[in-house]
Amino acid sequence: MPLKNIPKCLSPSLLHALASMGHGDEIGVDIPTLLDGILQLLPLDTYVKCPVALMDPVQSDKDSNIQIPVWDKYKEIVKQREGPNVEIEFVERFAFYDRAKTAYAIVHTGEMAKYGNIILKKGLAL
């Protein structure tokens, strides 16, 4: 029997991972619907400058003025769920990959947006 008020996009194994995370653990996720569902349950870390990390585009993409519309969706979701003062950090591509390797959980989805990956740092639920 499903639980009440749990977003349907959060699987039992993902709920288990979220519940098992400690303060400061990170999770990788890459889709707006899932981000919204996770942020309904997972508080972001207020003790760090940037509890949200996105992959900084490579120079050739910057030079071509790449547009990344999914980031606007992410920013709106974070603002709605956590307030307007959450800072987002942009991490160099290979540093992002290294950081993702150390995340508590990685959520693989079918998201195809370029630079759509995001890292969240869990905070305390007070």
Coordinates of N, CA and C in Angstrom, one line a residue:
M1 N 0.8 -1.2 0.0 CA 0.0 0.0 0.0 C 0.9 1.2 0.0
P2 N 0.7 2.2 -0.9 CA 1.5 3.4 -1.0 C 1.2 4.3 0.2
L3 N 2.2 5.1 0.6 CA 2.1 6.0 1.6 C 1.4 7.3 1.1
K4 N 0.8 8.0 2.0 CA 0.1 9.3 1.6 C 1.2 10.4 1.4
N5 N 0.9 11.3 0.5 CA 1.6 12.5 0.3 C 3.1 12.3 -0.1
I6 N 3.4 11.1 -0.6 CA 4.8 10.9 -1.1 C 4.7 11.1 -2.6
P7 N 5.5 11.9 -3.2 CA 5.4 12.1 -4.7 C 5.6 10.8 -5.4
K8 N 4.8 10.5 -6.4 CA 4.8 9.3 -7.1 C 6.1 9.0 -7.8
C9 N 6.8 10.1 -8.1 CA 8.1 9.9 -8.8 C 9.2 9.3 -8.0
L10 N 9.0 9.2 -6.7 CA 10.0 8.7 -5.7 C 9.7 7.2 -5.5
S11 N 10.6 6.4 -6.0 CA 10.5 5.0 -5.8 C 10.8 4.6 -4.4
P12 N 10.4 3.3 -3.9 CA 10.8 2.9 -2.6 C 12.3 2.9 -2.3
S13 N 13.1 2.5 -3.3 CA 14.5 2.5 -3.1 C 15.1 3.9 -3.0
L14 N 14.5 4.9 -3.7 CA 15.0 6.2 -3.6 C 14.5 6.8 -2.3
L15 N 13.3 6.5 -1.8 CA 12.9 6.9 -0.5 C 13.9 6.4 0.6
H16 N 14.3 5.1 0.4 CA 15.2 4.5 1.4 C 16.6 5.3 1.4
A17 N 17.0 5.6 0.2 CA 18.3 6.3 0.0 C 18.2 7.7 0.7
L18 N 17.1 8.4 0.5 CA 16.9 9.7 1.0 C 16.9 9.7 2.6
A19 N 16.2 8.6 3.1 CA 16.0 8.5 4.5 C 17.4 8.1 5.2
S20 N 18.2 7.4 4.4 CA 19.5 6.9 4.9 C 20.6 8.0 4.9
M21 N 20.4 9.0 4.1 CA 21.4 10.1 4.0 C 21.6 10.8 5.3
G22 N 22.8 11.2 5.5 CA 23.1 12.0 6.7 C 23.4 13.5 6.3
H23 N 23.5 14.3 7.2 CA 23.7 15.8 7.0 C 25.0 15.9 6.2
G24 N 25.0 16.6 5.1 CA 26.1 16.8 4.2 C 26.3 15.8 3.1
D25 N 25.6 14.7 3.1 CA 25.6 13.7 2.1 C 25.1 14.4 0.8
E26 N 25.5 13.9 -0.4 CA 25.0 14.4 -1.6 C 24.4 13.4 -2.5
I27 N 23.4 13.9 -3.3 CA 22.7 13.0 -4.2 C 22.7 13.6 -5.6
G28 N 22.9 12.8 -6.6 CA 22.9 13.3 -8.0 C 21.5 13.0 -8.6
V29 N 20.9 14.0 -9.2 CA 19.6 13.8 -9.8 C 19.6 14.7 -11.1
D30 N 18.7 14.4 -12.1 CA 18.8 15.1 -13.3 C 17.5 15.3 -14.0
I31 N 16.4 15.5 -13.3 CA 15.1 15.8 -14.0 C 14.2 16.7 -13.1
P32 N 13.6 17.7 -13.7 CA 12.8 18.6 -12.9 C 11.7 18.0 -12.1
T33 N 11.0 17.0 -12.6 CA 9.9 16.4 -11.8 C 10.5 15.7 -10.6
L34 N 11.5 15.0 -10.8 CA 12.2 14.3 -9.6 C 12.8 15.3 -8.6
L35 N 13.4 16.3 -9.2 CA 13.9 17.4 -8.3 C 12.8 17.9 -7.4
D36 N 11.7 18.2 -8.0 CA 10.6 18.8 -7.2 C 10.1 17.8 -6.1
G37 N 10.0 16.5 -6.5 CA 9.6 15.5 -5.6 C 10.6 15.3 -4.4
I38 N 11.9 15.3 -4.8 CA 12.9 15.2 -3.7 C 12.9 16.3 -2.8
L39 N 12.8 17.6 -3.3 CA 12.8 18.7 -2.4 C 11.6 18.9 -1.6
Q40 N 10.6 18.1 -1.8 CA 9.4 18.1 -0.9 C 9.8 17.4 0.4
L41 N 10.8 16.5 0.3 CA 11.2 15.7 1.5 C 12.6 16.0 2.0
L42 N 13.5 16.4 1.1 CA 14.9 16.6 1.5 C 15.3 18.0 1.7
P43 N 15.7 18.4 2.9 CA 16.1 19.8 3.1 C 17.5 20.0 2.5
L44 N 17.7 21.2 1.9 CA 19.1 21.5 1.5 C 19.9 22.1 2.6
D45 N 21.2 21.9 2.5 CA 22.1 22.3 3.6 C 22.2 23.8 3.7
T46 N 21.9 24.4 4.8 CA 21.9 25.8 5.0 C 23.3 26.3 5.6
Y47 N 24.2 25.3 5.9 CA 25.4 25.6 6.5 C 26.6 25.7 5.4
V48 N 26.2 25.5 4.2 CA 27.2 25.7 3.1 C 26.8 26.8 2.2
K49 N 27.7 27.4 1.5 CA 27.4 28.5 0.6 C 26.5 28.1 -0.5
C50 N 26.8 26.9 -1.1 CA 26.0 26.5 -2.3 C 25.6 25.0 -2.2
P51 N 24.4 24.7 -1.7 CA 24.0 23.4 -1.5 C 23.5 22.7 -2.8
V52 N 23.5 23.5 -3.9 CA 23.2 22.9 -5.2 C 24.3 23.2 -6.2
A53 N 24.7 22.1 -7.0 CA 25.8 22.2 -7.9 C 25.3 21.8 -9.3
L54 N 25.7 22.6 -10.3 CA 25.5 22.2 -11.7 C 26.8 22.2 -12.4
M55 N 26.8 21.4 -13.5 CA 28.1 21.3 -14.3 C 28.2 22.6 -15.1
D56 N 29.4 23.2 -15.0 CA 29.7 24.4 -15.8 C 30.0 24.0 -17.2
P57 N 29.4 24.6 -18.2 CA 29.6 24.2 -19.6 C 31.1 24.3 -20.0
V58 N 31.5 23.5 -20.9 CA 32.9 23.5 -21.4 C 33.0 24.8 -22.2
Q59 N 34.2 25.2 -22.4 CA 34.5 26.5 -23.1 C 33.9 26.6 -24.5
S60 N 33.9 25.5 -25.2 CA 33.4 25.6 -26.6 C 31.8 25.8 -26.5
D61 N 31.2 25.3 -25.5 CA 29.7 25.5 -25.4 C 29.5 27.0 -24.9
K62 N 30.3 27.5 -24.1 CA 30.2 28.9 -23.7 C 30.4 29.8 -24.8
D63 N 31.4 29.5 -25.7 CA 31.7 30.3 -26.8 C 30.6 30.3 -27.8
S64 N 29.8 29.2 -27.9 CA 28.7 29.2 -28.8 C 27.4 29.7 -28.2
N65 N 27.5 30.2 -27.0 CA 26.4 30.8 -26.2 C 25.3 29.7 -26.0
I66 N 25.7 28.6 -25.6 CA 24.7 27.5 -25.4 C 23.6 28.0 -24.4
Q67 N 22.4 27.6 -24.7 CA 21.3 27.9 -23.8 C 20.9 26.6 -23.1
I68 N 20.7 26.7 -21.8 CA 20.3 25.5 -21.0 C 19.0 25.8 -20.3
P69 N 17.9 25.6 -21.0 CA 16.6 26.0 -20.4 C 16.2 25.1 -19.2
V70 N 16.8 23.9 -19.0 CA 16.4 23.1 -17.8 C 16.9 23.8 -16.6
W71 N 17.9 24.6 -16.6 CA 18.4 25.3 -15.4 C 17.4 26.3 -14.9
D72 N 16.7 26.9 -15.8 CA 15.6 27.8 -15.3 C 14.6 27.1 -14.5
K73 N 14.2 25.9 -15.0 CA 13.3 25.0 -14.3 C 13.8 24.6 -12.9
Y74 N 15.1 24.2 -12.9 CA 15.7 23.9 -11.6 C 15.7 25.0 -10.6
K75 N 16.1 26.2 -11.1 CA 16.1 27.4 -10.2 C 14.7 27.7 -9.7
E76 N 13.7 27.6 -10.5 CA 12.3 27.9 -10.1 C 11.9 26.8 -9.0
I77 N 12.2 25.6 -9.2 CA 11.9 24.5 -8.3 C 12.6 24.8 -6.9
V78 N 13.9 25.0 -7.0 CA 14.6 25.3 -5.8 C 14.1 26.5 -5.0
K79 N 13.8 27.5 -5.7 CA 13.2 28.8 -5.1 C 11.9 28.5 -4.5
Q80 N 11.0 27.7 -5.2 CA 9.7 27.4 -4.7 C 9.8 26.5 -3.4
R81 N 10.7 25.5 -3.4 CA 10.8 24.6 -2.3 C 11.7 25.1 -1.1
E82 N 12.7 25.9 -1.4 CA 13.7 26.2 -0.4 C 13.9 27.7 -0.2
G83 N 13.2 28.5 -1.0 CA 13.3 30.0 -0.8 C 14.2 30.6 -1.8
P84 N 14.2 31.9 -1.9 CA 14.9 32.6 -3.0 C 16.4 32.8 -2.7
N85 N 16.9 32.4 -1.6 CA 18.3 32.7 -1.2 C 19.3 31.6 -1.4
V86 N 18.9 30.5 -2.1 CA 19.7 29.3 -2.3 C 20.7 29.6 -3.4
E87 N 22.0 29.5 -3.1 CA 23.0 29.8 -4.2 C 23.3 28.5 -4.9
I88 N 23.6 28.6 -6.2 CA 24.0 27.5 -7.0 C 25.4 27.6 -7.5
E89 N 26.2 26.6 -7.3 CA 27.6 26.6 -7.8 C 27.7 25.9 -9.1
F90 N 28.6 26.4 -9.9 CA 28.9 25.8 -11.2 C 30.3 25.2 -11.2
V91 N 30.3 23.9 -11.4 CA 31.5 23.1 -11.2 C 32.0 22.6 -12.5
E92 N 33.3 22.7 -12.7 CA 34.0 22.3 -13.9 C 33.7 20.8 -14.2
R93 N 33.5 20.5 -15.5 CA 33.0 19.2 -15.9 C 33.7 18.0 -15.2
F94 N 35.0 17.9 -15.2 CA 35.7 16.7 -14.6 C 35.6 16.7 -13.1
A95 N 35.6 17.9 -12.5 CA 35.4 18.1 -11.1 C 34.0 17.6 -10.7
F96 N 33.0 18.0 -11.5 CA 31.7 17.5 -11.3 C 31.6 16.0 -11.3
Y97 N 32.2 15.4 -12.3 CA 32.2 13.9 -12.4 C 32.8 13.3 -11.1
D98 N 34.0 13.9 -10.7 CA 34.6 13.3 -9.5 C 33.7 13.5 -8.3
R99 N 33.1 14.6 -8.2 CA 32.2 14.9 -7.0 C 31.0 13.9 -7.1
A100 N 30.4 13.7 -8.3 CA 29.3 12.8 -8.4 C 29.7 11.4 -8.0
K101 N 30.9 11.0 -8.2 CA 31.4 9.7 -7.8 C 31.3 9.5 -6.3
T102 N 31.4 10.6 -5.5 CA 31.4 10.5 -4.1 C 30.0 10.7 -3.5
A103 N 29.0 11.0 -4.3 CA 27.7 11.3 -3.8 C 27.1 10.0 -3.1
Y104 N 26.3 10.3 -2.2 CA 25.6 9.2 -1.4 C 24.8 8.3 -2.4
A105 N 24.1 9.0 -3.3 CA 23.2 8.3 -4.2 C 23.2 9.0 -5.5
I106 N 23.2 8.2 -6.6 CA 23.0 8.7 -7.9 C 21.7 8.2 -8.5
V107 N 20.9 9.1 -9.0 CA 19.6 8.7 -9.6 C 19.7 8.8 -11.1
H108 N 19.6 7.6 -11.7 CA 19.6 7.6 -13.2 C 18.2 7.8 -13.7
T109 N 18.0 8.7 -14.6 CA 16.7 8.9 -15.2 C 16.9 8.9 -16.8
G110 N 15.8 9.2 -17.5 CA 15.9 9.3 -18.9 C 16.1 10.7 -19.4
E111 N 16.4 11.6 -18.5 CA 16.6 13.0 -18.8 C 17.7 13.2 -19.9
M112 N 17.4 13.9 -20.9 CA 18.3 14.0 -22.0 C 18.9 15.5 -22.2
A113 N 18.5 16.4 -21.3 CA 18.9 17.8 -21.4 C 20.4 17.9 -21.2
K114 N 21.0 18.6 -22.1 CA 22.5 18.8 -22.0 C 22.7 19.6 -20.7
Y115 N 23.7 19.2 -20.0 CA 24.0 19.8 -18.7 C 22.9 19.8 -17.7
G116 N 22.1 18.7 -17.8 CA 20.9 18.5 -16.9 C 21.2 17.9 -15.6
N117 N 22.4 17.5 -15.3 CA 22.7 16.9 -14.0 C 22.8 17.9 -12.9
I118 N 22.5 17.5 -11.7 CA 22.5 18.4 -10.6 C 22.9 17.6 -9.3
I119 N 23.6 18.3 -8.5 CA 24.0 17.6 -7.2 C 23.3 18.5 -6.1
L120 N 22.7 17.8 -5.1 CA 22.1 18.4 -4.0 C 22.8 18.0 -2.7
K121 N 23.0 18.9 -1.8 CA 23.7 18.6 -0.5 C 22.6 18.7 0.6
K122 N 22.4 17.6 1.2 CA 21.3 17.4 2.2 C 21.7 18.2 3.5
G123 N 20.7 18.9 4.0 CA 20.8 19.7 5.2 C 20.1 19.0 6.4
L124 N 19.7 19.8 7.4 CA 19.0 19.3 8.5 C 17.6 19.6 8.5
A125 N 16.7 18.7 8.8 CA 15.3 19.0 8.9 C 15.0 19.5 10.3
L126 N 14.8 20.8 10.4 CA 14.6 21.4 11.8 C 13.1 21.7 12.0

